Coordinates of C-alpha atoms and ligand atoms in Angstrom, one line a residue:
X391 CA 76.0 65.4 165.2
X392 CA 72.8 63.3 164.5
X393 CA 72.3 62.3 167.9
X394 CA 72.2 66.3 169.1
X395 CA 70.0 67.4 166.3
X396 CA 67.7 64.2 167.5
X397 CA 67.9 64.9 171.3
X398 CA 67.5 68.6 170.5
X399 CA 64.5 68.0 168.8
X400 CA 63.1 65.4 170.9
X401 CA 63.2 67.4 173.5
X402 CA 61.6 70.3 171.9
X403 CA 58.8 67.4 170.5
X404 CA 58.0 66.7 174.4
X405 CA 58.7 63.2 173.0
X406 CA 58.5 60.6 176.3
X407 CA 61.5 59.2 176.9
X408 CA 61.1 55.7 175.8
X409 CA 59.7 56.3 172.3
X410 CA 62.9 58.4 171.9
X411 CA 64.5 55.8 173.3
X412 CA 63.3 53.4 170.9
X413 CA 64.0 55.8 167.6
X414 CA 68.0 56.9 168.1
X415 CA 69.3 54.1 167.8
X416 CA 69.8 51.7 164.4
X417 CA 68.0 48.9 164.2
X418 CA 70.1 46.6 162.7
X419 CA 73.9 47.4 161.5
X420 CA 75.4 44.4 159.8
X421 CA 79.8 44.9 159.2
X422 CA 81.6 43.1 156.7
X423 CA 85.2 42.5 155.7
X424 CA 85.4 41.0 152.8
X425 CA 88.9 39.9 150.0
X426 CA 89.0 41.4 146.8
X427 CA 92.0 40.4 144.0
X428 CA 93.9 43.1 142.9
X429 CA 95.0 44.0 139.2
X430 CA 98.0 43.5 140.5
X431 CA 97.6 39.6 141.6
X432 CA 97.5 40.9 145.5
X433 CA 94.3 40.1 147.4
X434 CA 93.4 43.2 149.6
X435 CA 91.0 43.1 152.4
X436 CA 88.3 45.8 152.8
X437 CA 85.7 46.8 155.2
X438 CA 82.6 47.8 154.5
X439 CA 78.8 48.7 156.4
X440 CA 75.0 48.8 155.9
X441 CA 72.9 50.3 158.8
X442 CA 69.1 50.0 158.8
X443 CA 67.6 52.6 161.4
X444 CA 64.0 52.1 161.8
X445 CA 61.8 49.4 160.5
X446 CA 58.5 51.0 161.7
X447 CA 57.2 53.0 157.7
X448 CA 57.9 50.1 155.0
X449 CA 61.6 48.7 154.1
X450 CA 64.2 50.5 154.6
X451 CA 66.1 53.1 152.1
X452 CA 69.5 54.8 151.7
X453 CA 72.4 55.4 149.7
X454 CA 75.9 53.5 149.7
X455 CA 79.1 55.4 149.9
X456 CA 82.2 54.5 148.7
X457 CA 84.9 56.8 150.6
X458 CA 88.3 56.7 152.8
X459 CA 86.6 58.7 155.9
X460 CA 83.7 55.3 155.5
X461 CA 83.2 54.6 159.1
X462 CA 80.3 52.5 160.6
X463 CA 79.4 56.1 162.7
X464 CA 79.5 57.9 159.6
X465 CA 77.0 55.4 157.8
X466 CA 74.4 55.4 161.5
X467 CA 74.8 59.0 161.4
X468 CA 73.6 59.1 157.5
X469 CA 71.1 56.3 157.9
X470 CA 69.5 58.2 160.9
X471 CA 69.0 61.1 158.7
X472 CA 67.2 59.2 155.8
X473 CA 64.5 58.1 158.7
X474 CA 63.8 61.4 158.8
X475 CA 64.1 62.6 155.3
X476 CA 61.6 59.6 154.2
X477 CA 59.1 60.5 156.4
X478 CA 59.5 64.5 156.4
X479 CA 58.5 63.6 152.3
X480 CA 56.3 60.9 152.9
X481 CA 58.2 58.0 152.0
X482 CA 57.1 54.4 152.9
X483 CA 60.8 54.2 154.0
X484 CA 62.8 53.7 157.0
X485 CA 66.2 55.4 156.3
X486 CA 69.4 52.7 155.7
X487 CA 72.7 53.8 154.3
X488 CA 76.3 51.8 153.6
X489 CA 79.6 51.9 152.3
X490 CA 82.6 50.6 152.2
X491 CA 85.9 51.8 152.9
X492 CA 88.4 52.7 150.0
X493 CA 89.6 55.0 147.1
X494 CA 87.3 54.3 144.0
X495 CA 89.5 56.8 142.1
X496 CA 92.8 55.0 142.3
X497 CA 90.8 51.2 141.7
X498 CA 90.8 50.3 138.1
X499 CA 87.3 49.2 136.7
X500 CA 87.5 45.5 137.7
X501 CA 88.4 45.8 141.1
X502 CA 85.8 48.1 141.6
X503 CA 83.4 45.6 139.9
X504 CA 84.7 42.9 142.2
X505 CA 85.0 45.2 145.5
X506 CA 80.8 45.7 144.5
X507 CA 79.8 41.9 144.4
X508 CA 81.9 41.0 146.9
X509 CA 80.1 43.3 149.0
X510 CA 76.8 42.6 147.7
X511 CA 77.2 39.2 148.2
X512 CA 77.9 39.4 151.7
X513 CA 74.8 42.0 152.0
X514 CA 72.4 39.3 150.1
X515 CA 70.6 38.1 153.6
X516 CA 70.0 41.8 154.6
X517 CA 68.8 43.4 151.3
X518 CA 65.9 43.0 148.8
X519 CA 62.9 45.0 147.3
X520 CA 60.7 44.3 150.7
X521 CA 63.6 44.5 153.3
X522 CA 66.4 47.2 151.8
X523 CA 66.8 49.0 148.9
X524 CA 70.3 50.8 148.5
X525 CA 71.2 53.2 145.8
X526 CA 74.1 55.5 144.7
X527 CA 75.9 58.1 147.0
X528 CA 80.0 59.4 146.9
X529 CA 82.1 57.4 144.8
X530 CA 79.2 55.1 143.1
X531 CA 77.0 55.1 140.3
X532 CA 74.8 53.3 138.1
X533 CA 77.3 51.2 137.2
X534 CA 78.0 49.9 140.2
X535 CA 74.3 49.8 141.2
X536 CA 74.2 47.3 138.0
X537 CA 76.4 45.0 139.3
X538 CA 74.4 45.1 142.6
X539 CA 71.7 44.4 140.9
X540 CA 73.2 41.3 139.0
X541 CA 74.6 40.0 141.7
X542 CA 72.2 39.5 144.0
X543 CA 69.7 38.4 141.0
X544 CA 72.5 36.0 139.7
X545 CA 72.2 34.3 143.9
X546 CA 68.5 34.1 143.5
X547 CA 68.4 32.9 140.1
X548 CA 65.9 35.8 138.5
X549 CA 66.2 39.2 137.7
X550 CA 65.3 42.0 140.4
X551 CA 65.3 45.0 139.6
X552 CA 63.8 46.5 142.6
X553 CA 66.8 45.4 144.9
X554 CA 68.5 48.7 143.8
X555 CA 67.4 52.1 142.7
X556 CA 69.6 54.6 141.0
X557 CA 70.5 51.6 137.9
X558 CA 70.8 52.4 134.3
X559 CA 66.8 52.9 132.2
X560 CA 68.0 49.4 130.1
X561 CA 67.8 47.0 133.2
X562 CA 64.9 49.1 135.1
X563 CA 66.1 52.4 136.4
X564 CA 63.7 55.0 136.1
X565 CA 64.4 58.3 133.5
X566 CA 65.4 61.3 135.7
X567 CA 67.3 59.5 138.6
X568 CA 70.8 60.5 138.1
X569 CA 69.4 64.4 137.3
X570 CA 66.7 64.1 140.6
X571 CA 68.8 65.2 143.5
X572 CA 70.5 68.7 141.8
X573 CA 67.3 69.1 139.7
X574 CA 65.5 69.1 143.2
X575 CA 67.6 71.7 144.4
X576 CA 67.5 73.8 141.8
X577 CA 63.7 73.9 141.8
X578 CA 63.3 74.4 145.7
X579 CA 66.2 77.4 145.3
X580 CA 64.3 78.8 142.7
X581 CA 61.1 78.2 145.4
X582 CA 63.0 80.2 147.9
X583 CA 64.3 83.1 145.2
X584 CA 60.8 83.7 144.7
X585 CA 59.9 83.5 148.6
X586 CA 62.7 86.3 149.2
X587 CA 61.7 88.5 145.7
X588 CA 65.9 88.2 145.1
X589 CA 66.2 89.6 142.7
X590 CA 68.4 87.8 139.2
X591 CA 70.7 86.6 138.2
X592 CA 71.6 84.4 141.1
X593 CA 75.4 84.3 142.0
X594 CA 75.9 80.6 142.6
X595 CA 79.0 79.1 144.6
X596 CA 79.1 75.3 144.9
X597 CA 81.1 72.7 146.9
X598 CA 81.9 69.8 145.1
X599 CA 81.7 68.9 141.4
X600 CA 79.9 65.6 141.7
X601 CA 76.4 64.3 140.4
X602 CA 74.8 66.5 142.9
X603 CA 76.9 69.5 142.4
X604 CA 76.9 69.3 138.8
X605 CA 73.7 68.9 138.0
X606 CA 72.4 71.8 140.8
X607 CA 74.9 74.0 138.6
X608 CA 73.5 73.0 135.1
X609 CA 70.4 73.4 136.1
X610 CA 70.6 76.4 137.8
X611 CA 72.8 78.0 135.2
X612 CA 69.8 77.0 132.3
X613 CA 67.7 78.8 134.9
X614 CA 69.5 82.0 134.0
X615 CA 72.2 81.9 137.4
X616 CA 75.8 82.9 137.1
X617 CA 78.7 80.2 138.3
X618 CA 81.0 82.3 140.1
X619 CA 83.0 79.2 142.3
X620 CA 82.7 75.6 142.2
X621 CA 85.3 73.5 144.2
X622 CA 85.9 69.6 144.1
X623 CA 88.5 67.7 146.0
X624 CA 91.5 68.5 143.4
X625 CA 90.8 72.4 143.7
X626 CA 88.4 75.3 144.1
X627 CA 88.0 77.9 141.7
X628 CA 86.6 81.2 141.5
X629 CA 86.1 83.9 139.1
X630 CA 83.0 87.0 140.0
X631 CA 82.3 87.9 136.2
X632 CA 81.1 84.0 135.8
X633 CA 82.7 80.5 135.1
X634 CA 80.7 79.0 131.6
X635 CA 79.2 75.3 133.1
X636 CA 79.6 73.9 130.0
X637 CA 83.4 74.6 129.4
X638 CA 84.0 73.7 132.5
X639 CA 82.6 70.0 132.4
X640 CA 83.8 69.7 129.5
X641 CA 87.5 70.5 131.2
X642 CA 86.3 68.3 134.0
X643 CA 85.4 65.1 131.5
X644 CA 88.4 65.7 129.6
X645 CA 91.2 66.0 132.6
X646 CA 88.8 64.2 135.3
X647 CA 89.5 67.6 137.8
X648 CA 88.5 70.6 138.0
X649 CA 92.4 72.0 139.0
X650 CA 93.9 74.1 136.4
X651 CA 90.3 75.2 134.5
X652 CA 91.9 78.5 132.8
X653 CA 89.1 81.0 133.2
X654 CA 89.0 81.0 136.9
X655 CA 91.4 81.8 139.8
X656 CA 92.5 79.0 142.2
X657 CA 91.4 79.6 146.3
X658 CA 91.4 77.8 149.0
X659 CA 88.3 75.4 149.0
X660 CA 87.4 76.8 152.9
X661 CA 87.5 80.5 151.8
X662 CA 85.5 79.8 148.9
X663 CA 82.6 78.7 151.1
X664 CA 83.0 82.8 152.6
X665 CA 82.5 84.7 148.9
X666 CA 80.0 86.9 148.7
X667 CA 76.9 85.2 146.5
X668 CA 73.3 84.9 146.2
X669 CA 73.4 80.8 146.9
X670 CA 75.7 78.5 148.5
X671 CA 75.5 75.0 147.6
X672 CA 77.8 72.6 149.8
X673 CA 77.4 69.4 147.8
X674 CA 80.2 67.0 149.0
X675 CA 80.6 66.2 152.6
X676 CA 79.3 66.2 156.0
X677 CA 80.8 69.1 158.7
X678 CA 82.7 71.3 155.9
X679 CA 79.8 74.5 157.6
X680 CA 81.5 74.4 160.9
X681 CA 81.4 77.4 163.5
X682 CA 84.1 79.5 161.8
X683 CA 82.6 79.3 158.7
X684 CA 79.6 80.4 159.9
X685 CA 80.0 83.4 161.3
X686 CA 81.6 84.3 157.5
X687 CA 78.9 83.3 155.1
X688 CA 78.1 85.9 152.6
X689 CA 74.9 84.0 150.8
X690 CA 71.2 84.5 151.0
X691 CA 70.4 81.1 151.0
X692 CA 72.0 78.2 152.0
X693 CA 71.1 75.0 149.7
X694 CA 72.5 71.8 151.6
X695 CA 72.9 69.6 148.7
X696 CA 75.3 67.8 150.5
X697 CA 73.9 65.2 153.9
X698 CA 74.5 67.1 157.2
X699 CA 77.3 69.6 155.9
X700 CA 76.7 72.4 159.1
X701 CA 77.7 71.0 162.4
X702 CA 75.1 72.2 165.3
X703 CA 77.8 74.7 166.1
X704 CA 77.2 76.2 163.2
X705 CA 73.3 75.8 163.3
X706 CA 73.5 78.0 166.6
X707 CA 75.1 80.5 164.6
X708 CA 73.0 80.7 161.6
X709 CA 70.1 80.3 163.5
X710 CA 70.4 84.3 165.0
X711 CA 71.6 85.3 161.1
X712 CA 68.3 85.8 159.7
X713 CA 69.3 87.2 156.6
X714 CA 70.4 83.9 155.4
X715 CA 67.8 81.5 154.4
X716 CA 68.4 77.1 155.1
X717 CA 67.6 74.8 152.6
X718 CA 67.5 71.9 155.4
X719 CA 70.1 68.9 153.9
X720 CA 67.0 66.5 154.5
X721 CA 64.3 68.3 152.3
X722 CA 67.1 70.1 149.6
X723 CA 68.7 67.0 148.5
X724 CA 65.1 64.3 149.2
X725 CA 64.7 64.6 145.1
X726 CA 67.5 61.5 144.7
X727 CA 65.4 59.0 147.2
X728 CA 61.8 60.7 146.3
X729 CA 62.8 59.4 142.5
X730 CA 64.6 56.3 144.1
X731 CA 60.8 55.4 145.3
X732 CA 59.1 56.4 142.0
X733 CA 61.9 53.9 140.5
X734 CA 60.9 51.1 142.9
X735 CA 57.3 51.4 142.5
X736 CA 58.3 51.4 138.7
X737 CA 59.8 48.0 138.9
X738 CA 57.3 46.7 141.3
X739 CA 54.5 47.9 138.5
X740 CA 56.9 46.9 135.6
X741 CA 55.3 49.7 134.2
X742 CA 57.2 52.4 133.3
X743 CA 57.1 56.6 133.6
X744 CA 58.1 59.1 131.5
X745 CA 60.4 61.7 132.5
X746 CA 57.5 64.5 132.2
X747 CA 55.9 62.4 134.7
X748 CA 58.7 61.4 136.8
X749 CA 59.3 65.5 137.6
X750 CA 55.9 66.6 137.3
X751 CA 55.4 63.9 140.8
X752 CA 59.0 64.9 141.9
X753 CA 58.2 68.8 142.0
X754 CA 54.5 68.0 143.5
X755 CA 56.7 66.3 146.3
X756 CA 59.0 69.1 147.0
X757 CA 56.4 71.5 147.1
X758 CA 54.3 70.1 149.6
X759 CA 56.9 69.7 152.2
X760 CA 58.4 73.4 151.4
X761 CA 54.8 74.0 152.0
X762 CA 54.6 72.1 155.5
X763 CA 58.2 73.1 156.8
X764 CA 57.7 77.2 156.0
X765 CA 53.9 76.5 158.3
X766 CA 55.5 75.0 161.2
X767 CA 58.3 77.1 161.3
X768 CA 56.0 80.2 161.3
X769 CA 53.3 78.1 163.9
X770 CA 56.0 77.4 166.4
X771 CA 59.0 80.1 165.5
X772 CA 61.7 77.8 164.9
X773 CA 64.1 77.7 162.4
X774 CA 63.5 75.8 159.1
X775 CA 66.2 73.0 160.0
X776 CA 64.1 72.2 163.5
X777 CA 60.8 72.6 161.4
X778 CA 61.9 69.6 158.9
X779 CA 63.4 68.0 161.3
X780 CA 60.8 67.5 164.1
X781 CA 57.9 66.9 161.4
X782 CA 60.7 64.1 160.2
X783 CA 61.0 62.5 163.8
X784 CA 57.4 63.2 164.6
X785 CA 56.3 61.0 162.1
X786 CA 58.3 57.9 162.8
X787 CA 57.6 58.3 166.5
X788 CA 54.0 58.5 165.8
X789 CA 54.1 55.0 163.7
X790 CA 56.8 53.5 166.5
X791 CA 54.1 54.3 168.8
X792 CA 50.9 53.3 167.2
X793 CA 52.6 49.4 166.4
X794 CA 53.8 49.2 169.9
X795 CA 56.5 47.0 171.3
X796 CA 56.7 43.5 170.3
X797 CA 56.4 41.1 172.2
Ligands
LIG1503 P1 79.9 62.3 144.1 O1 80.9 61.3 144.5 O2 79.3 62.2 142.7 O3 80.6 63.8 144.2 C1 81.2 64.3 145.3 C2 82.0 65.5 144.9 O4 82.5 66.2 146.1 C3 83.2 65.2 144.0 O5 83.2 66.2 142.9 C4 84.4 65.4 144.9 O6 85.6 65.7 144.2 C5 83.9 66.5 145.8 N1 84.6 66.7 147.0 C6 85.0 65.7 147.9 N2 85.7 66.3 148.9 C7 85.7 67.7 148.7 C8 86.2 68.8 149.3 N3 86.8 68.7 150.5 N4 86.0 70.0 148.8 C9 85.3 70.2 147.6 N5 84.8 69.1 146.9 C10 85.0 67.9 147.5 O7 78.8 62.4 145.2 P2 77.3 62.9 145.2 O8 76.4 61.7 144.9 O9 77.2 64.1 144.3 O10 77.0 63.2 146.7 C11 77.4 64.5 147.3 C12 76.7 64.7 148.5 O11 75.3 64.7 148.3 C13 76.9 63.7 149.6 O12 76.8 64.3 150.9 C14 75.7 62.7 149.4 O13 75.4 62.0 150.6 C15 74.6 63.7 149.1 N6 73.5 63.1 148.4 C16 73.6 62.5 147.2 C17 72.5 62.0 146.5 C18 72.6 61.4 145.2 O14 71.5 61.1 144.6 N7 73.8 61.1 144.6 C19 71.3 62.1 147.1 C20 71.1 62.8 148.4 C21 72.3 63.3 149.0

């Protein structure tokens, strides 16, 4: 799916065949399998990735994902898209991303903790504040970035906090992090609500219950929008009169699912994606907008929250519905690396932000590449998914170009 969208938009770039040559493909991919001991006294091996695509803007930047479906193309795919999404927001980045294979939810808190320094450890050559910053995507957190943290500051014998971004405030995260991505796209939906004069209050669905998820709906909801579906992987729930946020994270804290929240109906998490609504947020996985569900959206705007969640298939398809409006995945959900970067520069600095400042930069951000994707879309009458796209790639191309090929 990455590799289309990139040829597609190479091709429409004019880009000459060997600096497109040079850009698909992942620098470096590094694969690890690694022993962890069980609760249980059994030692369990697991497999895990880290994928640094392009070398050519500063070190390289991306999230890591613990998950069943981890694959080492799922992880190029995803690192391939943060090359773009640091340079469509003008990142010093290249775009990284890992993971490792395996079911957070049924590991108990000290496998997890050893599953993450195991993993670090065997990541410690390829990471580090001027080579590869990771930071929290499905299935980890700050917690786990701590223990990244200490890890690999426990191998080089002092503390670094810039070898990770998304860590608690006490050991040098930066205030706002864990609210950035949702907060991001709650401000660049309420961008586009203005664009399109909708007119309130928004009717919200959302796919996936997560940090992202979440916080989109909180803030959306304190921005005067109505809930009326939310899914996560246990169920997905609707209700058109409105489902309250707060009782419902409170039901979600309490049971650790959303299934069997009272004041909504249970449907089927694909048919949720189809109710009629103002905004759609998918904020879970990748391919869940495929060419079926395309042709049945009922939103004006679709918010990708979620990295690449509408297959090309679908693209076509929405591409010849006008009346609903893309978000592109890599500018709706850049909030979580854009404050990843203020957090680095943070601990570079050791000087510290507050939050005012943190979203006053954030929101600056955002609103200058809204403002560049909406101008060449209109310039050259593409769609706003080629627009952030080819300013993405155009970028790294130009700096692949001007440094040349060494030796
Ligand atoms: P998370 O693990 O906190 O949450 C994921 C949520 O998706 C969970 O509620 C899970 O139950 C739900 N889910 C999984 N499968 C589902 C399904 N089939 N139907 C409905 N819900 C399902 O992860 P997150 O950090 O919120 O990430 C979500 C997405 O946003 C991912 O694509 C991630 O790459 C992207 N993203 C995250 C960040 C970040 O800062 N966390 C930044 C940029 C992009």
């Amino acid at each position: 799916m990455a590799c289309k969208q990139f040829d597609r938009v190479a091709q429409f770039l004019n880009l000459p065949e060997k600096t497109q040559a040079i850009i698909k493909w992942p620098q470096r991919s590094l694969s690890v399998t690694f022993p962890v001991k069980m609760d249980s006294g059994e030692v369990r091996m697991f497999s895990g990735y880290r994928v640094q695509h392009h070398l050519a803007l500063g070190p390289t930047k991306g999230g890591i994902r613990f998950d069943p479906d981890v694959t080492l193309g799922e992880i190029s795919a995803l690192a391939m898209w943060m090359s773009w999404k640091c340079a469509l927001v003008g990142l010093p980045f290249g775009g990284a991303k890992g993971g490792v294979c395996c079911q957070p939810a049924e590991m108990s808190k000290k496998e997890l903790e050893g599953l993450t320094r195991r993993y670090t450890q065997e990541l410690i050559p390829f990471i580090g504040p001027q080579k590869d910053i990771p930071a929290p995507d499905i299935g980890t957190d700050e917690q786990i970035m701590a223990w990244m943290m200490d890890t690999y500051s426990m191998q080089v014998g002092y503390p670094v906090p810039g070898v990770v971004t998304g860590k608690p405030v006490t050991i040098g995260g930066t205030l706002g992090r864990k609210e950035a991505t949702g907060k991001g796209v709650a401000f660049l939906v309420k961008k586009i609500t203005e664009l399109l004069k909708l007119p309130g209050p928004l009717r919200v669905i959302i796919q996936g219950f997560g940090n992202v998820g979440s916080v989109s709906a909180c803030q959306l909801v304190k921005d005067g929008a109505v809930l009326v579906g939310v899914s996560d992987s246990s169920a997905a729930l609707y209700n058109p009169k409105g489902i309250n946020y707060f009782q419902l994270l409170e039901y979600k804290e309490k049971t650790g699912r959303l299934a069997g929240f009272p004041e909504a109906d249970e449907m089927d998490g694909v048919e949720l994606l189809c109710q009629h609504c103002d905004v759609l947020i998918p904020a879970a996985k990748e391919r869940v907008i495929n060419e079926v569900v395309a042709e049945k959206l009922r939103c004006r705007i679709l918010a990708e929250g979620a990295n690449g969640p509408t297959t090309p298939e679908a693209d076509h398809i929405l591409e010849e519905r006008k009346e609903i409006f893309i978000i592109p995945d890599i500018l709706c959900n850049s909030g979580g690396v854009i404050v990843s970067y203020f957090e680095w520069v943070q601990d570079m600095q050791s000087y510290f932000w507050s939050e005012a400042e943190v979203f006053n930069a954030l929101c600056r951000i955002l609103s200058g590449a809204l403002d560049s994707i909406m101008q060449f879309s209109h310039e050259n009458k593409v769609s706003t998914r080629m627009a952030a796209l080819s300013l993405g790639i155009k970028k790294v191309a130009e700096a692949k170009e001007m440094r040349g090929v060494f030796p």
